[in-house]
Amino acid sequence: MIRADIQTTVGSFDLKVDLAVDREITVLYGHSGAGKTLTLEAIAGLLTPREGRITLHDRVVFDSSAGVNVPPQRRDLGYLVQSYALFPHLTVAQNIAYGLGHVRRAERRDCVERFARMFGVDDLLHRRPARISGGQAQRVALARALAREPRVLLLDEPFAAVDSSNRRTMRRELRQLAQRLDLSVVMVTHDLTEAYNVGDRLAVIDRGRVLQAGPRDEVFHRPATARAAELLGVQNILPGRVVGADRDRVHVATGLGMIEAQAESRPATDHVQLAVRAEQIILERPDRPSTHRENRFQITIVDEAAFGFSHTLVVQVDDAASGAPTLEIDVPAHPYQVLNVPAHRDWRIHIPPEAVRVIAG
Amino acid sequence: MRRAQSLTWSRLALAVSAAILVAFIGIPVGALIARGFIQGDVLAALRSPVATTALWLSLATSAIAVAVAVVLGTPAAYLLARHAFPGRSIVDTLIDLPVVLPPVVGGLALLVALGRHGVIGGPLDAAGVDVAFTTGAVVLAQLFVAVPFYIRAARAGFESVDRRLEAVSATLGAGGWRTFRRVTVPLALPSLIGGAVMCWARALGEFGATIMFAGNVFGRTQTMPLAILEAIETDVDAALAIAIVLIVLAFAGLLAFKALARLGGRVL
């Protein structure tokens, strides 16, 4: 269990973060400049926060009120910095051996070989970092960080310098590795796909604050604030006003008309934001009767962008109030073809109530 | 067509001005070497006691000066490169001062401080230690004028080392000293050696501060530049021979410096 509850100011940037990480992979997700790297540096001991407390597996490594500040070399963690920072004057073998100064010479060689084999870089041992690829450098840096067998691994954009074709494999390997070595991993990324694919838990960070943290699916499907929803790639965020609630439904008046949302209870305030992912809106044939009673809208397609495997439609709700926002809808390539979407501009959509997330305030 | 022509003219102007400068430096140096070999016997002159004594004294004192510069200058350069502290720009300027100061002024300052009646020299004299006009004074004079060359190069070298490498070293369990030894120094090494070479070349040619603070005593404080001054009146061949040695050493030093700079650029 890692717990970092810290506050500090770097230049004009204000960082105030409270983060808890268990034996699993926690992804710190946010745009660049959100404070992700600063948070990692504080955990690693490379940045001393103004105040707060950091514990690594019940060991207090920083506590401003008790005057505790364990230097980085004694925090016993692995830190993979962005673009890896391999020592350019040392060979791959020497890089991996760097943190093993306390180990006997013969053991050290075994250890270097074992970790080099584990990461598939055992045929590069005598090369200099300038003569290996980005993906190989990442593996060497991981081997170097893990050869000391830390319990905590910090990763800063670990896949940024890796070819996209290799990323998927490496993500899977990282997950297996974390399990096998019983590591608590904190990974920083600005890539939402990566955050989703690697993380067990997700912490959304923005302008030096953690907006939301929790199990991945919980955070991904139930953003707590409009800003978190926006960062998590929710394309449709509509302001609205709660006008009624019954059983598990909340009725919200929006610029597009009434929208029903599934919710356990009526939100704390009547002014709400509705967040709907583009891929959860269903495009229906206008010539067939709808089977749905609620959240049905006649729409006109006003713009379209294709991404190979899916099409994003920008649509205008026909009966919307003036100035109401357009919606984005993702239609996978197959239904797009079957429905022959380009042939018509006028369609009907259905927004399933369970796809509508009500955000208070 | 016009464009091509103007380009040719501007190139010609560049070539002519460069040629004038090369000639300005090259002709006197070439003339000195030519005269030494044509009119006199350089090798014989080099075997004269004045020349050999001065040569060995110069090599010994400049080597000690460089050693002291490296031992004291390395931490200072690291401090300037890595840490902000109050008065840093003043310290920085003070260290650079001997580069622009006339060496005679440096020698005078050393004399005022370390002479028999100086602020430091007074108490030392009372304790029976003489500094001024000794071989030690030669080393101090050389150190005074030459140490900035080492510190400037070393500082630039330390600044060029990626701080993230030092940070990573710390997370791999290395304390400050180990990181300095295994990461910072190896990566700054071309600059450190280059700075030491420049420092040595400057120490070897030191004249003004030495003659002011150490005097011109044969066998004790008479280094090569000082020996030239004396020999020019009695033994021109010896003066030319020593001058040629100085030219060769300085040239070799500069070549080594540039080779190291290139090497540094390639390794890192």
XYZ file of C-alpha atoms in Angstrom:
629
model
C 0.000 0.000 0.000
C 1.363 3.370 -1.027
C -0.171 6.486 0.384
C 0.885 9.953 -0.696
C -0.914 12.932 0.766
C 1.172 15.910 -0.204
C 1.098 19.593 -0.953
C 3.750 21.666 -2.621
C 4.338 24.580 -4.946
C 6.792 24.458 -7.829
C 7.159 27.867 -9.431
C 3.584 29.005 -9.930
C 2.242 25.437 -10.032
C 0.283 24.276 -7.043
C 0.192 20.530 -6.338
C -2.187 19.057 -3.784
C -2.548 15.342 -4.168
C -3.935 12.534 -2.041
C -3.356 9.130 -3.533
C -3.666 5.563 -2.247
C -2.245 2.636 -4.204
C -2.560 -1.043 -3.388
C -0.833 -4.152 -4.787
C -1.948 -3.490 -8.326
C -1.449 -1.036 -11.134
C -2.700 2.464 -10.538
C -2.664 4.776 -13.512
C -2.247 8.471 -12.913
C -3.989 9.910 -15.916
C -4.115 13.541 -17.029
C -2.982 15.996 -19.636
C 0.638 17.107 -19.770
C 1.340 19.713 -17.116
C -1.300 18.286 -14.766
C 1.272 17.391 -12.096
C 1.689 13.680 -12.808
C 5.482 13.622 -12.985
C 5.796 15.908 -9.948
C 3.710 13.415 -7.973
C 6.008 10.542 -8.983
C 9.075 12.611 -8.106
C 7.665 13.345 -4.685
C 7.021 9.639 -4.060
C 10.544 8.795 -5.278
C 12.074 11.467 -3.028
C 13.446 13.574 -5.856
C 11.126 16.427 -4.931
C 10.521 17.437 -1.350
C 6.893 18.523 -0.821
C 6.168 21.510 1.383
C 3.944 19.416 3.604
C 2.295 16.053 3.822
C 3.061 12.418 4.397
C 4.176 9.546 2.179
C 4.147 5.911 3.243
C 5.437 2.938 1.243
C 4.157 -0.373 2.614
C 3.681 0.984 6.138
C 7.089 2.639 6.096
C 6.958 6.391 6.504
C 9.392 7.896 3.997
C 8.181 11.467 4.268
C 6.360 13.271 7.030
C 6.700 17.035 7.177
C 5.251 17.313 10.686
C 7.619 14.640 12.083
C 10.600 15.913 10.089
C 11.029 12.607 8.230
C 12.478 12.737 4.714
C 14.144 9.518 3.540
C 16.513 10.269 0.614
C 15.683 8.624 -2.751
C 18.537 6.105 -2.518
C 16.949 4.596 0.606
C 13.302 4.570 -0.479
C 13.764 1.193 -2.133
C 11.648 1.753 -5.194
C 12.096 1.440 -8.938
C 11.571 4.545 -11.006
C 11.353 4.444 -14.784
C 11.660 8.051 -15.942
C 10.337 9.309 -19.237
C 12.593 8.293 -22.155
C 14.353 5.948 -19.700
C 17.602 7.879 -18.994
C 19.974 4.948 -19.464
C 23.538 5.830 -18.512
C 25.104 6.548 -21.929
C 28.667 5.796 -20.816
C 27.827 2.317 -19.508
C 26.975 -0.863 -21.403
C 23.573 -2.497 -21.083
C 25.036 -4.982 -18.579
C 26.600 -2.191 -16.527
C 23.329 -0.268 -16.596
C 21.414 -3.238 -15.215
C 24.125 -3.864 -12.618
C 24.189 -0.220 -11.524
C 21.865 -0.645 -8.561
C 23.527 -3.861 -7.382
C 26.587 -2.301 -5.750
C 25.747 -4.045 -2.462
C 25.658 -7.512 -4.064
C 28.689 -9.805 -4.333
C 30.365 -9.834 -7.745
C 29.416 -13.377 -8.796
C 25.846 -12.961 -7.625
C 25.658 -9.653 -9.405
C 26.532 -11.256 -12.732
C 23.856 -13.923 -12.239
C 21.332 -11.264 -11.348
C 22.158 -9.152 -14.412
C 21.805 -12.213 -16.636
C 18.532 -13.260 -15.050
C 16.918 -9.858 -15.465
C 18.358 -9.383 -18.954
C 16.789 -12.722 -19.940
C 13.500 -11.818 -18.266
C 13.285 -8.706 -20.449
C 14.742 -10.294 -23.591
C 17.812 -8.086 -23.745
C 20.415 -10.762 -22.950
C 21.908 -10.478 -26.449
C 22.529 -6.726 -26.003
C 24.573 -6.876 -22.809
C 27.735 -5.404 -24.324
C 26.087 -2.639 -26.320
C 25.943 1.025 -25.399
C 22.483 2.641 -25.026
C 23.083 4.782 -28.136
C 23.062 1.588 -30.204
C 19.745 0.033 -29.132
C 16.148 0.831 -30.118
C 13.508 2.654 -28.062
C 11.728 -0.573 -27.153
C 14.989 -2.221 -26.129
C 15.917 0.830 -24.056
C 12.595 0.532 -22.233
C 13.293 -3.112 -21.426
C 16.822 -2.359 -20.223
C 15.522 0.474 -18.047
C 12.893 -1.837 -16.550
C 15.494 -4.525 -15.919
C 17.722 -1.920 -14.263
C 14.909 -0.647 -12.051
C 13.684 -4.118 -11.056
C 17.068 -5.831 -10.545
C 17.072 -4.332 -7.047
C 13.771 -6.130 -6.452
C 11.804 -3.158 -5.203
C 8.214 -3.573 -4.035
C 7.152 -0.302 -5.632
C 7.550 0.608 -9.289
C 6.964 4.104 -10.642
C 6.553 4.446 -14.413
C 6.519 7.774 -16.233
C 5.023 7.430 -19.726
C 6.687 4.027 -20.159
C 5.370 3.422 -23.667
C 5.968 6.860 -25.171
C 9.186 5.848 -26.962
C 7.912 2.433 -28.075
C 6.504 1.673 -31.535
C 2.729 1.480 -31.417
C 2.904 -2.071 -32.832
C 4.830 -3.220 -29.762
C 2.791 -1.344 -27.174
C 0.003 -3.869 -26.844
C 2.431 -6.716 -26.090
C 4.349 -4.604 -23.624
C 1.211 -3.530 -21.775
C 0.253 -7.165 -21.313
C 3.768 -8.034 -20.181
C 3.731 -5.186 -17.698
C 0.521 -6.503 -16.161
C 1.945 -10.028 -15.885
C 5.161 -8.668 -14.424
C 3.376 -6.677 -11.745
C 1.506 -9.799 -10.694
C 4.499 -12.108 -10.754
C 6.782 -9.792 -8.783
C 3.990 -8.655 -6.440
C 4.607 -5.013 -7.286
C 2.645 -1.927 -6.454
C 2.823 0.062 -9.669
C 2.059 3.729 -10.234
C 2.056 4.573 -13.907
C 1.735 8.032 -15.405
C 0.223 8.525 -18.831
C -1.606 11.131 -20.888
C -2.981 8.436 -23.208
C -6.516 7.370 -22.305
C -6.356 4.048 -24.183
C -3.183 3.177 -22.330
C -4.677 4.238 -19.009
C -7.670 1.984 -19.634
C -5.682 -1.009 -20.866
C -3.051 -1.064 -18.132
C -4.717 0.243 -14.996
C -6.542 -1.697 -12.312
C -7.250 1.631 -10.735
C -7.438 5.060 -12.302
C -6.691 8.437 -10.772
C -7.630 11.425 -12.909
C -5.377 14.380 -12.221
C -5.900 17.910 -13.472
C -4.073 21.141 -12.600
C -2.368 19.620 -9.594
C -5.504 18.012 -8.106
C -6.817 14.447 -8.135
C -10.328 14.846 -9.523
C -11.323 11.238 -9.024
C -9.703 7.940 -8.115
C -11.020 4.420 -7.924
C -11.334 1.084 -9.721
C -10.873 1.589 -13.436
C -14.405 0.811 -14.627
C -15.976 2.793 -11.836
C -13.964 5.901 -12.771
C -14.300 5.327 -16.474
C -18.071 4.879 -16.458
C -18.997 7.102 -13.555
C -16.973 10.325 -13.803
C -17.507 12.424 -10.699
C -17.212 15.858 -12.289
C -17.797 17.342 -15.701
C -14.066 18.014 -16.032
C -13.242 14.397 -15.151
C -15.789 13.252 -17.737
C -14.195 15.498 -20.330
C -10.700 14.166 -19.526
C -12.009 10.603 -19.638
C -13.087 11.138 -23.216
C -16.834 11.617 -22.708
C -17.798 13.526 -25.844
C -21.297 14.603 -24.819
C -21.724 16.729 -21.706
C -25.082 18.502 -21.426
C -26.218 20.934 -18.754
C -29.715 20.219 -17.425
C -32.174 20.611 -14.574
C -33.706 17.804 -12.560
C -37.475 17.998 -12.765
C -38.449 14.708 -11.216
C -37.356 11.295 -9.973
C -39.065 7.922 -9.656
C -37.740 4.517 -8.622
C -34.299 4.305 -10.335
C -34.865 7.107 -12.852
C -34.104 10.818 -12.804
C -35.868 13.112 -15.282
C -33.742 15.968 -16.551
C -34.802 18.878 -18.737
C -32.081 19.759 -21.255
C -31.732 21.868 -24.358
C -32.445 18.697 -26.362
C -35.625 17.899 -24.496
C -36.335 15.598 -21.543
C -33.737 12.946 -20.854
C -34.206 10.064 -18.447
C -31.141 8.808 -16.643
C -30.676 5.768 -14.496
C -29.569 6.766 -11.006
C -29.928 5.242 -7.545
C -31.050 8.510 -6.001
C -31.958 12.040 -6.870
C -28.741 14.138 -7.111
C -27.917 16.669 -4.381
C -28.582 19.640 -6.632
C -31.137 20.236 -9.343
C -28.600 21.752 -11.693
C -26.719 18.823 -13.173
C -24.526 17.819 -16.080
C -25.333 14.756 -18.116
C -22.379 12.784 -19.508
C -22.971 10.351 -22.352
C -20.277 8.472 -24.255
C -20.558 8.705 -28.023
C -20.360 4.929 -28.483
C -23.342 4.311 -26.189
C -25.838 6.297 -28.224
C -27.776 4.050 -30.576
C -28.593 5.028 -34.138
C -32.021 3.693 -35.188
C -33.716 3.250 -38.537
C -36.228 6.071 -38.913
C -38.607 3.917 -40.998
C -39.185 1.354 -38.230
C -41.099 1.973 -35.007
C -38.890 2.392 -31.981
C -39.134 -0.107 -29.179
C -38.109 2.540 -26.683
C -40.453 4.812 -24.874
C -37.941 7.352 -23.546
C -34.877 9.299 -24.797
C -35.879 9.121 -28.456
C -34.773 11.974 -30.691
C -35.159 12.789 -34.367
C -31.777 14.008 -35.590
C -29.973 15.381 -38.603
C -26.371 14.474 -39.363
C -24.370 17.674 -39.762
C -20.816 16.340 -39.906
C -18.896 13.109 -39.996
C -15.377 11.842 -39.372
C -14.162 8.310 -40.049
C -11.405 6.492 -38.138
C -11.266 3.270 -40.137
C -12.999 1.002 -37.653
C -15.661 3.479 -36.590
C -17.455 6.618 -37.739
C -18.106 9.628 -35.576
C -21.275 11.493 -36.503
C -21.992 15.005 -35.322
C -25.760 15.339 -35.090
C -28.301 18.052 -34.412
C -31.469 17.142 -32.493
C -34.370 18.383 -34.593
C -36.601 19.672 -31.788
C -33.736 21.139 -29.730
C -33.920 24.611 -28.238
C -31.899 27.185 -30.137
C -28.255 27.197 -29.016
C -28.464 23.606 -27.769
C -25.248 21.636 -28.293
C -24.774 19.046 -31.024
C -24.161 15.419 -30.031
C -21.414 13.053 -31.092
C -22.277 9.457 -31.903
C -19.833 6.646 -32.666
C -21.099 4.078 -35.139
C -18.947 0.987 -35.749
C -18.005 0.308 -39.370
C -20.320 -2.706 -39.795
C -23.685 -1.188 -38.781
C -22.605 1.953 -40.603
C -22.477 -0.054 -43.828
C -25.576 -2.161 -43.159
C -27.678 0.898 -42.351
C -26.128 2.752 -45.291
C -25.725 5.853 -43.160
C -24.319 8.156 -45.880
C -27.517 7.713 -47.937
C -29.715 9.648 -45.470
C -29.274 12.703 -43.311
C -32.339 12.207 -41.114
C -32.227 9.523 -38.441
C -33.490 8.669 -35.018
C -31.348 8.029 -31.966
C -31.972 6.374 -28.654
C -29.974 7.179 -25.532
C -30.245 4.247 -23.081
C -30.949 5.653 -19.592
C -28.207 3.451 -18.123
C -25.705 5.189 -20.443
C -26.492 8.608 -18.997
C -24.317 9.644 -16.085
C -25.785 12.384 -13.868
C -23.165 14.690 -12.388
C -24.320 17.004 -9.627
C -23.398 20.680 -9.683
C 23.174 35.471 -62.486
C 23.508 38.638 -60.415
C 22.748 36.647 -57.323
C 25.433 34.061 -58.058
C 27.930 36.831 -58.677
C 27.228 38.662 -55.420
C 27.539 35.358 -53.618
C 30.994 34.862 -55.111
C 32.031 38.379 -54.083
C 30.882 37.914 -50.526
C 32.722 34.609 -50.382
C 35.848 36.269 -51.659
C 35.555 38.987 -49.007
C 35.214 36.322 -46.311
C 38.204 34.405 -47.616
C 40.383 37.525 -47.804
C 39.593 38.686 -44.263
C 40.185 35.174 -42.926
C 43.459 34.958 -44.846
C 44.652 38.266 -43.367
C 44.016 36.979 -39.837
C 45.660 33.619 -40.473
C 48.678 35.412 -41.887
C 48.750 37.821 -38.958
C 49.092 34.943 -36.502
C 50.835 32.451 -38.745
C 53.625 34.627 -40.143
C 55.181 35.734 -36.820
C 54.950 32.226 -35.384
C 56.348 30.720 -38.580
C 59.082 33.350 -38.767
C 60.142 32.646 -35.205
C 60.354 28.914 -35.809
C 62.175 29.440 -39.135
C 64.682 31.791 -37.638
C 65.363 29.457 -34.754
C 66.166 26.595 -37.104
C 67.884 28.514 -39.931
C 70.077 30.953 -38.030
C 70.750 29.029 -34.862
C 70.959 25.523 -33.608
C 67.729 24.957 -31.677
C 68.619 21.519 -30.415
C 71.998 22.643 -29.103
C 70.463 25.727 -27.529
C 67.879 23.562 -25.817
C 70.684 21.698 -24.062
C 72.010 24.889 -22.488
C 71.565 25.048 -18.695
C 69.273 28.081 -18.955
C 66.872 26.220 -21.246
C 66.864 22.810 -19.522
C 66.524 24.282 -16.039
C 63.668 26.526 -17.142
C 61.984 23.668 -18.994
C 61.968 21.322 -16.008
C 60.926 24.056 -13.613
C 58.074 25.037 -15.926
C 56.880 21.452 -16.345
C 57.035 20.758 -12.603
C 55.350 23.977 -11.441
C 52.624 23.885 -14.105
C 51.874 20.241 -13.301
C 51.480 21.062 -9.607
C 49.356 24.114 -10.446
C 47.035 21.980 -12.599
C 46.787 19.316 -9.887
C 45.788 21.933 -7.314
C 43.369 23.514 -9.802
C 41.669 20.141 -10.362
C 41.470 19.266 -6.659
C 40.110 22.651 -5.570
C 38.371 23.644 -8.792
C 36.246 20.512 -9.320
C 34.066 20.961 -6.207
C 33.808 24.696 -6.914
C 32.727 24.044 -10.501
C 30.167 21.456 -9.363
C 28.796 23.857 -6.785
C 28.425 26.602 -9.387
C 26.837 24.236 -11.879
C 24.343 22.555 -9.569
C 23.461 24.804 -6.661
C 22.009 28.249 -6.242
C 23.352 30.123 -3.244
C 23.417 33.780 -2.224
C 26.267 35.662 -3.855
C 26.668 33.026 -6.560
C 27.030 35.558 -9.381
C 29.683 37.429 -7.391
C 31.636 34.223 -6.748
C 31.273 33.362 -10.404
C 32.573 36.764 -11.526
C 35.443 36.667 -9.030
C 36.573 33.299 -10.360
C 36.536 34.675 -13.911
C 38.364 37.859 -12.935
C 41.964 36.612 -13.475
C 41.101 35.896 -17.128
C 40.600 39.573 -17.925
C 42.910 41.061 -15.295
C 46.471 41.941 -16.394
C 48.580 39.139 -14.859
C 50.914 41.773 -13.373
C 48.000 43.029 -11.292
C 47.365 39.475 -10.113
C 51.019 39.125 -9.161
C 50.916 42.411 -7.296
C 47.779 41.334 -5.438
C 49.444 38.070 -4.448
C 52.468 39.995 -3.288
C 50.359 42.358 -1.190
C 48.530 39.422 0.399
C 51.347 36.906 0.736
C 54.438 39.107 0.807
C 56.481 39.457 3.968
C 54.234 42.294 5.224
C 50.983 41.045 3.714
C 47.753 40.086 5.490
C 48.522 36.390 5.199
C 52.230 36.679 4.480
C 52.895 38.598 7.718
C 51.756 35.846 10.095
C 53.380 33.219 7.868
C 56.646 35.137 7.996
C 56.420 35.242 11.767
C 56.016 31.458 11.707
C 59.133 31.197 9.563
C 57.428 30.450 6.262
C 58.405 32.476 3.212
C 56.098 32.383 0.233
C 57.015 35.225 -2.102
C 60.019 34.706 -4.411
C 60.040 30.915 -3.945
C 59.189 28.089 -6.301
C 55.905 27.836 -4.385
C 55.152 31.404 -5.396
C 55.567 30.365 -9.043
C 52.902 27.698 -8.537
C 50.576 30.159 -6.805
C 51.012 32.740 -9.567
C 50.235 30.113 -12.212
C 47.261 28.852 -10.243
C 45.911 32.378 -9.875
C 45.839 33.102 -13.604
C 45.073 29.584 -14.866
C 42.454 28.121 -12.501
C 39.517 30.012 -14.113
C 40.128 28.111 -17.342
C 39.623 24.808 -15.548
C 36.623 25.936 -13.510
C 34.817 27.373 -16.532
C 35.265 24.200 -18.568
C 34.408 21.900 -15.649
C 31.313 23.913 -14.828
C 30.102 23.733 -18.428
C 30.803 19.991 -18.353
C 28.770 19.445 -15.177
C 25.941 21.586 -16.522
C 25.767 19.432 -19.635
C 25.149 16.265 -17.599
C 21.438 15.391 -17.722
C 20.144 15.811 -14.177
C 17.689 13.001 -14.721
C 20.635 10.597 -14.902
C 21.697 11.730 -11.438
C 18.102 11.392 -10.232
C 17.870 7.860 -11.634
C 21.177 6.991 -9.994
C 19.715 8.058 -6.646
C 16.624 5.884 -7.116
C 19.005 2.990 -7.860
C 20.432 3.311 -4.387
C 23.463 5.474 -5.088
C 24.208 8.269 -2.651
C 25.537 11.649 -3.691
C 29.217 10.682 -3.752
C 28.665 7.457 -5.670
C 26.476 9.262 -8.192
C 29.145 11.935 -8.612
C 31.874 9.344 -9.161
C 29.965 6.925 -11.387
C 27.706 9.230 -13.402
C 28.546 12.913 -13.188
C 32.336 12.778 -13.506
C 32.485 10.155 -16.289
C 29.956 12.115 -18.353
C 31.716 15.437 -17.748
C 35.159 13.907 -18.232
C 35.917 15.294 -21.711
C 35.209 18.798 -20.381
C 37.231 18.184 -17.231
C 40.259 16.973 -19.180
C 39.864 19.724 -21.770
C 39.707 22.310 -18.996
C 42.775 20.845 -17.347
C 44.670 21.026 -20.647
C 43.726 24.679 -21.149
C 44.614 25.413 -17.537
C 47.985 23.745 -17.985
C 48.728 25.649 -21.218
C 47.919 28.924 -19.506
C 50.046 28.028 -16.469
C 52.945 27.081 -18.728
C 52.900 30.493 -20.427
C 52.446 32.490 -17.222
C 54.771 35.488 -17.088
C 53.417 38.705 -15.526
C 52.166 37.405 -12.201
C 55.212 35.162 -11.794
C 57.807 37.873 -12.297
C 55.904 40.161 -9.906
C 55.307 37.648 -7.136
C 58.119 35.107 -7.566
C 60.852 37.103 -9.289
C 63.216 35.799 -11.952
C 65.723 33.630 -10.088
C 67.589 31.036 -12.147
C 66.814 27.502 -10.976
C 64.158 28.589 -8.512
C 61.565 30.791 -10.124
C 62.827 31.176 -13.682
C 60.246 29.365 -15.785
C 60.422 29.278 -19.592
C 58.751 32.629 -20.320
C 60.992 34.318 -17.777
C 64.044 32.585 -19.192
C 63.192 34.033 -22.626
C 63.237 37.534 -21.156
C 66.688 36.979 -19.731
C 68.127 35.052 -22.652
C 67.052 37.562 -25.276
C 69.896 39.804 -24.116
C 72.598 37.185 -23.721
C 71.754 34.134 -25.826
C 69.231 34.763 -28.600
C 69.422 31.164 -29.787
C 68.345 29.910 -26.353
C 65.490 32.425 -26.257
C 64.284 31.252 -29.667
C 64.628 27.596 -28.697
C 62.569 28.040 -25.539
C 59.976 30.015 -27.460
C 59.697 27.209 -30.000
C 59.167 24.662 -27.234
C 56.408 26.829 -25.782
C 54.763 27.158 -29.192
C 54.865 23.416 -29.768
C 53.465 22.606 -26.306
C 50.691 25.192 -26.632
C 49.769 23.949 -30.093
C 49.712 20.334 -28.937
C 47.611 21.306 -25.918
C 45.033 23.070 -28.078
C 44.867 20.162 -30.496
C 44.304 17.776 -27.597
C 41.589 20.056 -26.236
C 39.759 20.113 -29.546
C 40.085 16.381 -30.034
C 38.578 15.849 -26.582
C 35.737 18.240 -27.313
C 34.934 16.262 -30.461
C 35.217 12.975 -28.617
C 32.890 14.260 -25.904
C 30.348 15.268 -28.524
C 30.417 11.803 -30.036
C 30.257 9.677 -26.898
C 27.370 11.594 -25.326
